Amino acid sequence: MRGEDLQIDRGLQDQLDFTIGDALTALKKRQQADGHLIFDLEADATIPAEYIFLNHHLDEREPALEQKLARYIRSIQQEEGGWPLYHGGAPDISASVKAYLALKITGDSPDQPHMAKARAVIHRLGGAEKTNVFTRYALALFGEVPWRAVPVMPVELMLMPKWFPANMWRFSYWSRTVIAPLLILAALKPKAINPTNTHIPELFLTPPEDIRDWQQNPTGRWTGKMFLQLDKILRVVEPYFPKKTRQKAIAKAEAFFTERLNGEDGLGAIFPAMANSVMAMEALGYPKDHPALVTAKKSIKLLVTEENDETFVQPCLSPIWDTSLSAHALLEAGEAPMGESAKGACDWLASKQILDVKGDWAEKAPDLRPGGWAFQYNNDHYPDVDDTAVVAMALHRTQNPAYKEAIDRAEEWIIGMQSTNGGWGAFDIDNDDHYLNHIPFADHGALLDPPTEDVSARCLSFLGQLGMICRIPPSSAA
């Protein structure tokens, strides 16, 4: 190598070292006293919009906060007028309709330029009638569309045995926690109080009451056509389901989600499930001061992230993920494993391992000992192998013997969570009944939790780091 090239390389190395050192200092400043780190988890416009919907569904308004949420929603509106699901993405019809309704609820006039632009985009995308199922549920609760606008999902689904082709245990964790209270809402059909009497007929190309073909085949295949016919049959017979059976099913749905309310961390520790649980408890007649309802509402407020002029709502909190990735960064940057920052992060992570609760995953592995980590502060029913692998790899990198038992339990749990095809889903074993993706309800494309390449790769990385990548059948199968 010539001297001038070496000089350039040294300059780049110095710059790189400075940048890494600067980032390391910033990371340490974000570390909490107990060792963990947490960063904002920003989603799209739908979560702050749904927070506003919830307030107006219950008539529990927060005018100052809602104005900050509205400012945030306006700030992420695209120049052409729509709202995407991710930065730089195409405008999404469902996100745009929710954002528009939220802004109108908080006082924005349809005549304002940003609202006119949003309306034009929504019309171009087919009108509010083209929104996805979850958006149409929200619109049905506000009386914007008839209940026939949503697929028939009888609450009696809760009574189906595990062998039945469509039952709660065949859905992903996030679907289960969202659907259980949603089934109650679909059965009881409560109407949002909507104190501002806000409506959005201007977003529909066809008046909702005139639309006859609300349900669509999400995949376009013959299986989807079959499920569309089943939806039509269920729509006819559902009103004749026995009342006692319906009450039993509602009680079972209530028991399912109340057993998993998860304190101030909320049902499933994700906003959509939390919001549905609050609306379901209200629909069931829970008094305002009922401890479960009070705590569920508080769990939602903990997701509100206030800044100076704008406020957004996180879909969930991410301390385990943030701390584990930060621990890897600290160690990669040369921090001593027993140093204050790295050890503080790893000690905190070790303390959050779930060792005593057999969550929903145990339905497929009843004899497997718990040993995983969740994504959030507390979500004992729903640890995931993704977080578990990343956390355990960080603990293992320190070579601290104090973490050996935690790593061993993580290894045992991850191996036990391997699916039949050799891969790993995030939260469940063999959650891959792909025929369910053809039901009209599944148009959002996230009903299941099948094994995926990225989750499986992280599990293999963990097993490989332990030196067992080629020595045991699970690794070979993956």
Short mmCIF file of C-alpha atoms in Angstrom, two decimals:
data_model
loop_
_atom_site.label_atom_id
_atom_site.label_comp_id
_atom_site.label_asym_id
_atom_site.label_seq_id
_atom_site.Cartn_x
_atom_site.Cartn_y
_atom_site.Cartn_z
CA MET A 1 0.00 0.00 0.00
CA ARG A 2 1.35 3.43 -0.92
CA GLY A 3 2.00 5.99 1.81
CA GLU A 4 -0.69 8.36 0.56
CA ASP A 5 -3.28 5.55 0.63
CA LEU A 6 -2.23 4.64 4.16
CA GLN A 7 -2.60 8.29 5.18
CA ILE A 8 -6.14 8.38 3.72
CA ASP A 9 -7.01 5.14 5.50
CA ARG A 10 -5.74 6.51 8.80
CA GLY A 11 -7.84 9.65 8.29
CA LEU A 12 -10.93 7.58 7.64
CA GLN A 13 -10.16 5.43 10.65
CA ASP A 14 -9.81 8.50 12.85
CA GLN A 15 -13.12 9.83 11.57
CA LEU A 16 -14.77 6.47 12.14
CA ASP A 17 -13.37 6.21 15.66
CA PHE A 18 -14.63 9.71 16.45
CA THR A 19 -18.10 8.92 15.11
CA ILE A 20 -18.33 5.67 17.06
CA GLY A 21 -17.13 7.40 20.21
CA ASP A 22 -19.67 10.17 19.75
CA ALA A 23 -22.47 7.64 19.25
CA LEU A 24 -21.29 5.68 22.28
CA THR A 25 -21.42 8.78 24.45
CA ALA A 26 -24.93 9.59 23.22
CA LEU A 27 -26.06 6.02 23.88
CA LYS A 28 -24.75 6.06 27.43
CA LYS A 29 -26.57 9.33 28.09
CA ARG A 30 -29.83 7.60 27.16
CA GLN A 31 -29.24 4.75 29.61
CA GLN A 32 -31.59 4.72 32.60
CA ALA A 33 -30.38 4.38 36.18
CA ASP A 34 -31.36 0.70 36.29
CA GLY A 35 -29.38 -0.03 33.11
CA HIS A 36 -32.07 -0.22 30.45
CA LEU A 37 -32.53 1.94 27.37
CA ILE A 38 -35.69 2.84 25.53
CA PHE A 39 -36.34 4.80 22.37
CA ASP A 40 -39.53 6.06 20.78
CA LEU A 41 -41.31 3.55 18.56
CA GLU A 42 -43.05 5.68 15.98
CA ALA A 43 -45.76 4.17 13.79
CA ASP A 44 -47.96 5.76 11.12
CA ALA A 45 -50.94 8.09 11.47
CA THR A 46 -53.35 5.32 12.47
CA ILE A 47 -52.33 4.98 16.12
CA PRO A 48 -52.74 8.66 17.11
CA ALA A 49 -55.95 8.73 15.04
CA GLU A 50 -57.30 5.71 16.91
CA TYR A 51 -56.42 7.35 20.23
CA ILE A 52 -58.67 10.26 19.23
CA PHE A 53 -61.38 7.80 18.14
CA LEU A 54 -61.25 6.10 21.53
CA ASN A 55 -61.62 9.39 23.39
CA HIS A 56 -64.66 10.31 21.32
CA HIS A 57 -66.11 6.80 21.45
CA LEU A 58 -66.16 7.12 25.24
CA ASP A 59 -66.76 10.91 25.35
CA GLU A 60 -63.61 11.27 27.43
CA ARG A 61 -62.06 14.10 25.48
CA GLU A 62 -58.65 15.66 26.05
CA PRO A 63 -58.82 18.83 23.92
CA ALA A 64 -55.26 20.07 24.47
CA LEU A 65 -53.73 16.64 23.89
CA GLU A 66 -55.92 15.99 20.87
CA GLN A 67 -54.77 19.24 19.27
CA LYS A 68 -51.16 18.11 19.68
CA LEU A 69 -52.05 14.76 18.13
CA ALA A 70 -53.73 16.58 15.26
CA ARG A 71 -50.60 18.68 14.69
CA TYR A 72 -48.56 15.49 14.54
CA ILE A 73 -50.97 13.89 12.07
CA ARG A 74 -50.81 16.98 9.86
CA SER A 75 -47.01 17.03 10.10
CA ILE A 76 -46.68 13.57 8.56
CA GLN A 77 -49.20 14.17 5.78
CA GLN A 78 -47.64 13.76 2.35
CA GLU A 79 -47.42 16.71 0.01
CA GLU A 80 -50.02 15.19 -2.30
CA GLY A 81 -52.43 14.80 0.62
CA GLY A 82 -52.39 11.18 1.80
CA TRP A 83 -50.77 9.30 4.65
CA PRO A 84 -48.46 6.29 4.09
CA LEU A 85 -47.81 3.28 6.31
CA TYR A 86 -44.10 4.12 6.38
CA HIS A 87 -41.93 7.13 5.56
CA GLY A 88 -41.67 7.59 1.84
CA GLY A 89 -44.32 4.99 1.09
CA ALA A 90 -47.36 5.26 -1.14
CA PRO A 91 -50.50 6.82 0.37
CA ASP A 92 -52.57 4.19 2.12
CA ILE A 93 -56.35 4.38 1.89
CA SER A 94 -57.02 3.11 5.42
CA ALA A 95 -54.41 5.30 7.11
CA SER A 96 -55.63 8.30 5.13
CA VAL A 97 -59.29 7.80 6.06
CA LYS A 98 -58.43 7.39 9.74
CA ALA A 99 -56.21 10.48 9.69
CA TYR A 100 -58.89 12.55 7.94
CA LEU A 101 -61.60 11.48 10.39
CA ALA A 102 -59.35 12.20 13.38
CA LEU A 103 -58.55 15.67 12.06
CA LYS A 104 -62.20 16.41 11.39
CA ILE A 105 -63.13 15.24 14.89
CA THR A 106 -60.56 17.62 16.39
CA GLY A 107 -61.94 20.58 14.46
CA ASP A 108 -60.27 20.74 11.05
CA SER A 109 -62.70 21.94 8.39
CA PRO A 110 -63.18 19.87 5.23
CA ASP A 111 -62.65 23.13 3.33
CA GLN A 112 -59.08 23.58 4.56
CA PRO A 113 -56.47 22.90 1.85
CA HIS A 114 -54.84 19.93 3.59
CA MET A 115 -58.24 18.29 4.09
CA ALA A 116 -59.26 18.89 0.47
CA LYS A 117 -55.99 17.33 -0.69
CA ALA A 118 -56.53 14.35 1.60
CA ARG A 119 -60.05 13.90 0.30
CA ALA A 120 -58.82 13.96 -3.29
CA VAL A 121 -56.28 11.22 -2.56
CA ILE A 122 -58.90 9.11 -0.79
CA HIS A 123 -61.25 9.45 -3.76
CA ARG A 124 -58.44 8.53 -6.15
CA LEU A 125 -57.77 5.38 -4.12
CA GLY A 126 -61.40 4.31 -4.39
CA GLY A 127 -63.11 6.10 -1.53
CA ALA A 128 -63.55 5.14 2.11
CA GLU A 129 -65.42 2.01 1.02
CA LYS A 130 -62.03 0.56 -0.01
CA THR A 131 -60.55 0.66 3.49
CA ASN A 132 -59.43 -2.51 5.22
CA VAL A 133 -61.48 -4.54 7.67
CA PHE A 134 -60.08 -2.99 10.86
CA THR A 135 -60.80 0.50 9.55
CA ARG A 136 -64.35 -0.50 8.64
CA TYR A 137 -64.85 -1.80 12.19
CA ALA A 138 -63.85 1.64 13.47
CA LEU A 139 -66.22 3.29 10.99
CA ALA A 140 -69.04 0.92 12.00
CA LEU A 141 -68.59 1.87 15.66
CA PHE A 142 -68.99 5.53 14.65
CA GLY A 143 -72.03 4.72 12.51
CA GLU A 144 -70.29 5.72 9.28
CA VAL A 145 -70.92 2.34 7.66
CA PRO A 146 -73.49 -0.37 8.40
CA TRP A 147 -72.31 -3.42 10.30
CA ARG A 148 -72.68 -5.47 7.14
CA ALA A 149 -69.59 -3.58 5.96
CA VAL A 150 -67.44 -5.88 8.10
CA PRO A 151 -67.06 -9.66 7.74
CA VAL A 152 -69.15 -11.85 9.99
CA MET A 153 -66.96 -12.89 12.93
CA PRO A 154 -69.40 -14.47 15.40
CA VAL A 155 -68.31 -14.31 19.02
CA GLU A 156 -69.20 -18.02 19.08
CA LEU A 157 -65.76 -18.48 17.53
CA MET A 158 -64.55 -18.45 21.14
CA LEU A 159 -66.37 -21.75 21.73
CA MET A 160 -64.80 -23.63 18.85
CA PRO A 161 -62.58 -26.59 19.85
CA LYS A 162 -58.89 -26.49 19.05
CA TRP A 163 -59.25 -29.01 16.24
CA PHE A 164 -61.75 -26.79 14.44
CA PRO A 165 -60.31 -25.22 11.26
CA ALA A 166 -61.06 -21.70 12.53
CA ASN A 167 -60.44 -21.09 16.21
CA MET A 168 -58.61 -18.50 18.26
CA TRP A 169 -55.51 -20.63 18.77
CA ARG A 170 -54.87 -20.75 15.02
CA PHE A 171 -54.38 -16.98 14.94
CA SER A 172 -51.23 -15.08 15.87
CA TYR A 173 -50.80 -13.60 19.34
CA TRP A 174 -51.50 -10.07 18.15
CA SER A 175 -54.61 -11.26 16.32
CA ARG A 176 -55.91 -13.13 19.37
CA THR A 177 -55.52 -10.15 21.69
CA VAL A 178 -57.15 -7.79 19.19
CA ILE A 179 -59.92 -10.18 18.12
CA ALA A 180 -61.17 -11.40 21.52
CA PRO A 181 -62.51 -7.98 22.61
CA LEU A 182 -63.42 -7.12 19.01
CA LEU A 183 -65.76 -10.13 18.87
CA ILE A 184 -67.61 -8.68 21.85
CA LEU A 185 -67.91 -5.33 20.09
CA ALA A 186 -69.19 -7.03 16.94
CA ALA A 187 -71.78 -8.94 18.97
CA LEU A 188 -73.00 -5.99 21.06
CA LYS A 189 -72.52 -3.31 18.38
CA PRO A 190 -72.11 -0.32 20.69
CA LYS A 191 -72.18 3.07 19.01
CA ALA A 192 -69.56 5.70 19.67
CA ILE A 193 -70.89 8.62 21.67
CA ASN A 194 -69.21 10.94 19.15
CA PRO A 195 -69.89 14.14 21.12
CA THR A 196 -68.91 16.43 18.24
CA ASN A 197 -71.32 14.57 15.91
CA THR A 198 -68.60 14.25 13.28
CA HIS A 199 -69.30 12.30 10.10
CA ILE A 200 -67.43 11.74 6.84
CA PRO A 201 -69.95 11.02 4.04
CA GLU A 202 -67.76 13.11 1.73
CA LEU A 203 -65.10 10.36 1.72
CA PHE A 204 -67.34 7.75 0.07
CA LEU A 205 -67.75 7.50 -3.69
CA THR A 206 -70.93 5.49 -3.12
CA PRO A 207 -73.20 6.09 -0.13
CA PRO A 208 -72.43 3.29 2.37
CA GLU A 209 -76.07 2.22 2.62
CA ASP A 210 -76.11 1.56 -1.15
CA ILE A 211 -73.04 -0.70 -1.19
CA ARG A 212 -73.84 -4.41 -1.40
CA ASP A 213 -70.44 -6.02 -1.99
CA TRP A 214 -68.41 -4.84 1.01
CA GLN A 215 -66.49 -8.09 1.48
CA GLN A 216 -63.60 -8.83 -0.83
CA ASN A 217 -61.54 -11.90 -1.60
CA PRO A 218 -58.16 -10.94 -0.04
CA THR A 219 -56.15 -13.35 -2.20
CA GLY A 220 -58.28 -13.69 -5.34
CA ARG A 221 -58.11 -17.49 -5.16
CA TRP A 222 -60.90 -20.06 -5.14
CA THR A 223 -60.43 -20.56 -1.40
CA GLY A 224 -61.23 -16.89 -0.89
CA LYS A 225 -64.37 -17.24 -3.01
CA MET A 226 -65.45 -20.14 -0.83
CA PHE A 227 -64.98 -18.07 2.34
CA LEU A 228 -66.97 -15.22 0.77
CA GLN A 229 -69.89 -17.60 0.30
CA LEU A 230 -69.50 -18.77 3.89
CA ASP A 231 -69.61 -15.15 5.03
CA LYS A 232 -72.94 -14.70 3.21
CA ILE A 233 -74.36 -17.81 4.85
CA LEU A 234 -73.21 -16.73 8.31
CA ARG A 235 -74.76 -13.30 7.77
CA VAL A 236 -78.14 -14.95 7.23
CA VAL A 237 -78.00 -17.45 10.09
CA GLU A 238 -76.15 -15.44 12.75
CA PRO A 239 -79.29 -13.63 14.04
CA TYR A 240 -80.75 -17.04 14.87
CA PHE A 241 -77.86 -18.26 17.03
CA PRO A 242 -79.20 -19.26 20.49
CA LYS A 243 -79.03 -16.40 23.00
CA LYS A 244 -77.61 -18.64 25.72
CA THR A 245 -74.81 -19.76 23.43
CA ARG A 246 -74.06 -16.15 22.55
CA GLN A 247 -73.90 -15.13 26.20
CA LYS A 248 -71.60 -18.05 26.92
CA ALA A 249 -69.34 -17.03 24.03
CA ILE A 250 -69.26 -13.39 25.16
CA ALA A 251 -68.33 -14.53 28.66
CA LYS A 252 -65.51 -16.67 27.26
CA ALA A 253 -64.17 -13.80 25.15
CA GLU A 254 -64.31 -11.55 28.21
CA ALA A 255 -62.47 -14.13 30.30
CA PHE A 256 -59.83 -14.55 27.61
CA PHE A 257 -58.85 -10.90 27.46
CA THR A 258 -59.34 -10.01 31.13
CA GLU A 259 -57.02 -12.85 32.16
CA ARG A 260 -54.35 -11.25 29.96
CA LEU A 261 -54.90 -7.57 30.77
CA ASN A 262 -51.29 -7.39 31.96
CA GLY A 263 -51.62 -4.52 34.44
CA GLU A 264 -50.41 -1.11 33.31
CA ASP A 265 -48.61 -2.71 30.37
CA GLY A 266 -51.99 -3.54 28.81
CA LEU A 267 -53.55 -6.40 26.87
CA GLY A 268 -50.84 -7.87 24.67
CA ALA A 269 -48.89 -4.68 25.43
CA ILE A 270 -50.03 -3.35 22.03
CA PHE A 271 -52.30 -0.35 21.43
CA PRO A 272 -55.00 -1.93 19.19
CA ALA A 273 -55.68 -4.70 21.71
CA MET A 274 -55.67 -2.25 24.63
CA ALA A 275 -58.15 0.08 22.89
CA ASN A 276 -60.46 -2.81 22.02
CA SER A 277 -60.33 -4.09 25.60
CA VAL A 278 -61.41 -0.69 26.94
CA MET A 279 -64.30 -0.42 24.48
CA ALA A 280 -65.35 -4.01 25.20
CA MET A 281 -65.40 -3.43 28.97
CA GLU A 282 -67.45 -0.28 28.45
CA ALA A 283 -69.86 -2.20 26.20
CA LEU A 284 -70.17 -4.93 28.84
CA GLY A 285 -71.22 -2.33 31.39
CA TYR A 286 -68.12 -2.13 33.55
CA PRO A 287 -68.46 0.87 35.89
CA LYS A 288 -66.05 3.73 35.19
CA ASP A 289 -64.20 3.08 38.44
CA HIS A 290 -63.76 -0.67 37.87
CA PRO A 291 -60.07 -1.40 38.60
CA ALA A 292 -59.57 -3.38 35.38
CA LEU A 293 -61.04 -0.59 33.26
CA VAL A 294 -59.12 2.14 35.07
CA THR A 295 -55.84 0.25 34.66
CA ALA A 296 -56.53 -0.53 30.99
CA LYS A 297 -57.09 3.15 30.27
CA LYS A 298 -53.88 4.03 32.09
CA SER A 299 -51.95 1.51 30.00
CA ILE A 300 -53.04 3.39 26.87
CA LYS A 301 -52.03 6.77 28.26
CA LEU A 302 -48.54 5.40 28.94
CA LEU A 303 -48.11 5.08 25.17
CA VAL A 304 -48.64 8.81 24.64
CA THR A 305 -45.34 10.51 23.81
CA GLU A 306 -45.58 14.24 24.34
CA GLU A 307 -43.21 16.71 22.75
CA ASN A 308 -43.34 20.50 22.69
CA ASP A 309 -45.97 21.14 20.05
CA GLU A 310 -46.72 17.68 18.73
CA THR A 311 -47.66 14.42 20.38
CA PHE A 312 -47.82 10.92 18.99
CA VAL A 313 -48.90 7.57 20.36
CA GLN A 314 -46.59 4.58 20.25
CA PRO A 315 -48.08 1.23 19.16
CA CYS A 316 -46.16 -0.34 22.05
CA LEU A 317 -43.03 0.20 24.11
CA SER A 318 -39.75 -1.45 23.12
CA PRO A 319 -37.34 -1.55 26.10
CA ILE A 320 -36.17 -5.16 25.79
CA TRP A 321 -35.40 -4.80 22.10
CA ASP A 322 -33.78 -1.40 22.54
CA THR A 323 -31.66 -2.51 25.49
CA SER A 324 -30.51 -5.74 23.86
CA LEU A 325 -29.44 -4.01 20.64
CA SER A 326 -27.76 -1.29 22.69
CA ALA A 327 -25.90 -3.93 24.70
CA HIS A 328 -24.58 -5.43 21.46
CA ALA A 329 -23.53 -1.97 20.28
CA LEU A 330 -21.74 -1.23 23.55
CA LEU A 331 -19.84 -4.51 23.43
CA GLU A 332 -19.07 -4.16 19.72
CA ALA A 333 -17.66 -0.69 20.35
CA GLY A 334 -15.22 -2.06 22.90
CA GLU A 335 -17.02 -1.46 26.17
CA ALA A 336 -15.79 -3.82 28.88
CA PRO A 337 -18.38 -6.56 29.58
CA MET A 338 -18.05 -5.84 33.30
CA GLY A 339 -18.10 -2.08 32.77
CA GLU A 340 -20.93 -0.02 34.15
CA SER A 341 -22.83 0.51 30.89
CA ALA A 342 -22.65 -2.98 29.38
CA LYS A 343 -23.12 -4.82 32.67
CA GLY A 344 -25.95 -2.49 33.67
CA ALA A 345 -27.81 -3.24 30.44
CA CYS A 346 -27.19 -6.98 30.66
CA ASP A 347 -28.13 -7.21 34.34
CA TRP A 348 -31.40 -5.44 33.60
CA LEU A 349 -32.08 -7.77 30.69
CA ALA A 350 -31.37 -10.84 32.80
CA SER A 351 -33.88 -9.62 35.38
CA LYS A 352 -36.63 -9.44 32.73
CA GLN A 353 -36.48 -13.09 31.65
CA ILE A 354 -39.87 -14.79 31.93
CA LEU A 355 -39.32 -17.96 33.94
CA ASP A 356 -42.60 -18.69 35.70
CA VAL A 357 -45.45 -17.96 33.28
CA LYS A 358 -46.56 -20.38 30.60
CA GLY A 359 -48.13 -18.08 28.05
CA ASP A 360 -50.23 -18.80 24.98
CA TRP A 361 -47.24 -20.48 23.35
CA ALA A 362 -47.66 -23.37 25.82
CA GLU A 363 -50.82 -24.50 24.01
CA LYS A 364 -48.47 -26.19 21.52
CA ALA A 365 -45.70 -27.00 24.02
CA PRO A 366 -47.26 -27.72 27.42
CA ASP A 367 -44.16 -29.43 28.81
CA LEU A 368 -41.68 -26.76 27.74
CA ARG A 369 -40.23 -24.61 30.52
CA PRO A 370 -40.55 -20.84 30.07
CA GLY A 371 -37.31 -19.00 29.35
CA GLY A 372 -37.99 -16.19 26.92
CA TRP A 373 -38.10 -12.42 26.85
CA ALA A 374 -40.87 -10.16 25.61
CA PHE A 375 -40.48 -6.98 23.54
CA GLN A 376 -42.03 -4.68 26.14
CA TYR A 377 -41.41 -4.05 29.85
CA ASN A 378 -43.90 -6.73 30.87
CA ASN A 379 -45.79 -9.08 28.60
CA ASP A 380 -45.45 -12.43 30.33
CA HIS A 381 -48.05 -14.24 28.21
CA TYR A 382 -46.25 -13.28 25.01
CA PRO A 383 -42.46 -13.68 24.96
CA ASP A 384 -40.94 -14.06 21.51
CA VAL A 385 -37.98 -16.02 20.21
CA ASP A 386 -36.68 -12.97 18.32
CA ASP A 387 -36.07 -10.87 21.43
CA THR A 388 -34.96 -13.96 23.31
CA ALA A 389 -32.24 -14.79 20.78
CA VAL A 390 -30.91 -11.22 20.65
CA VAL A 391 -30.91 -10.85 24.45
CA ALA A 392 -29.28 -14.22 25.04
CA MET A 393 -26.59 -13.49 22.45
CA ALA A 394 -25.75 -10.25 24.26
CA LEU A 395 -25.55 -12.03 27.62
CA HIS A 396 -23.40 -14.78 26.10
CA ARG A 397 -20.98 -12.26 24.56
CA THR A 398 -20.05 -10.98 28.01
CA GLN A 399 -18.81 -14.43 29.10
CA ASN A 400 -20.16 -13.56 32.54
CA PRO A 401 -20.86 -16.85 34.39
CA ALA A 402 -23.69 -15.14 36.26
CA TYR A 403 -25.77 -15.33 33.08
CA LYS A 404 -25.23 -19.04 32.37
CA GLU A 405 -28.59 -20.21 33.73
CA ALA A 406 -30.44 -17.48 31.84
CA ILE A 407 -28.69 -18.46 28.61
CA ASP A 408 -29.39 -22.16 29.19
CA ARG A 409 -33.09 -21.49 29.76
CA ALA A 410 -33.21 -19.33 26.64
CA GLU A 411 -31.55 -22.09 24.62
CA GLU A 412 -34.00 -24.68 25.94
CA TRP A 413 -36.99 -22.47 25.17
CA ILE A 414 -35.88 -21.48 21.67
CA ILE A 415 -35.18 -25.09 20.68
CA GLY A 416 -38.58 -26.06 22.08
CA MET A 417 -40.30 -23.32 20.04
CA GLN A 418 -39.06 -24.61 16.68
CA SER A 419 -41.84 -25.28 14.18
CA THR A 420 -42.32 -28.55 12.33
CA ASN A 421 -40.88 -27.17 9.09
CA GLY A 422 -37.61 -26.29 10.86
CA GLY A 423 -38.12 -22.54 11.11
CA TRP A 424 -39.31 -20.27 13.88
CA GLY A 425 -42.28 -17.96 14.10
CA ALA A 426 -41.98 -15.10 16.56
CA PHE A 427 -44.47 -16.11 19.25
CA ASP A 428 -45.95 -19.53 18.46
CA ILE A 429 -45.15 -22.96 17.11
CA ASP A 430 -46.68 -24.00 13.76
CA ASN A 431 -48.88 -20.91 13.51
CA ASP A 432 -49.06 -21.41 9.77
CA ASP A 433 -52.59 -22.40 8.74
CA HIS A 434 -52.29 -20.35 5.58
CA TYR A 435 -55.83 -21.13 4.40
CA LEU A 436 -56.98 -18.59 7.00
CA ASN A 437 -55.34 -15.85 4.94
CA HIS A 438 -58.22 -16.30 2.49
CA ILE A 439 -61.01 -15.27 4.89
CA PRO A 440 -62.43 -11.76 4.30
CA PHE A 441 -61.26 -10.69 7.77
CA ALA A 442 -57.61 -11.32 6.78
CA ASP A 443 -57.24 -8.49 4.28
CA HIS A 444 -54.63 -6.79 6.49
CA GLY A 445 -52.24 -9.68 5.81
CA ALA A 446 -51.11 -10.25 9.40
CA LEU A 447 -53.47 -12.86 10.79
CA LEU A 448 -50.81 -15.54 11.31
CA ASP A 449 -47.31 -15.90 12.76
CA PRO A 450 -45.62 -18.43 10.46
CA PRO A 451 -41.89 -19.18 10.53
CA THR A 452 -39.93 -16.46 8.75
CA GLU A 453 -36.40 -16.12 7.46
CA ASP A 454 -35.34 -13.26 9.73
CA VAL A 455 -36.63 -14.76 12.98
CA SER A 456 -35.23 -18.19 12.09
CA ALA A 457 -31.87 -16.65 11.21
CA ARG A 458 -31.63 -14.95 14.60
CA CYS A 459 -32.41 -18.20 16.36
CA LEU A 460 -29.72 -19.93 14.32
CA SER A 461 -27.29 -17.11 15.08
CA PHE A 462 -27.87 -17.67 18.77
CA LEU A 463 -27.42 -21.43 18.50
CA GLY A 464 -24.35 -20.89 16.34
CA GLN A 465 -22.87 -18.51 18.88
CA LEU A 466 -23.27 -21.27 21.45
CA GLY A 467 -21.28 -23.56 19.14
CA MET A 468 -24.10 -25.97 18.40
CA ILE A 469 -25.14 -24.99 14.89
CA CYS A 470 -24.28 -28.34 13.31
CA ARG A 471 -24.45 -30.60 16.34
CA ILE A 472 -28.17 -30.82 17.01
CA PRO A 473 -31.18 -31.74 14.89
CA PRO A 474 -33.03 -28.42 15.38
CA SER A 475 -30.29 -26.41 13.69
CA SER A 476 -30.05 -28.87 10.82
CA ALA A 477 -33.80 -28.77 10.26
CA ALA A 478 -33.77 -24.98 10.05
#
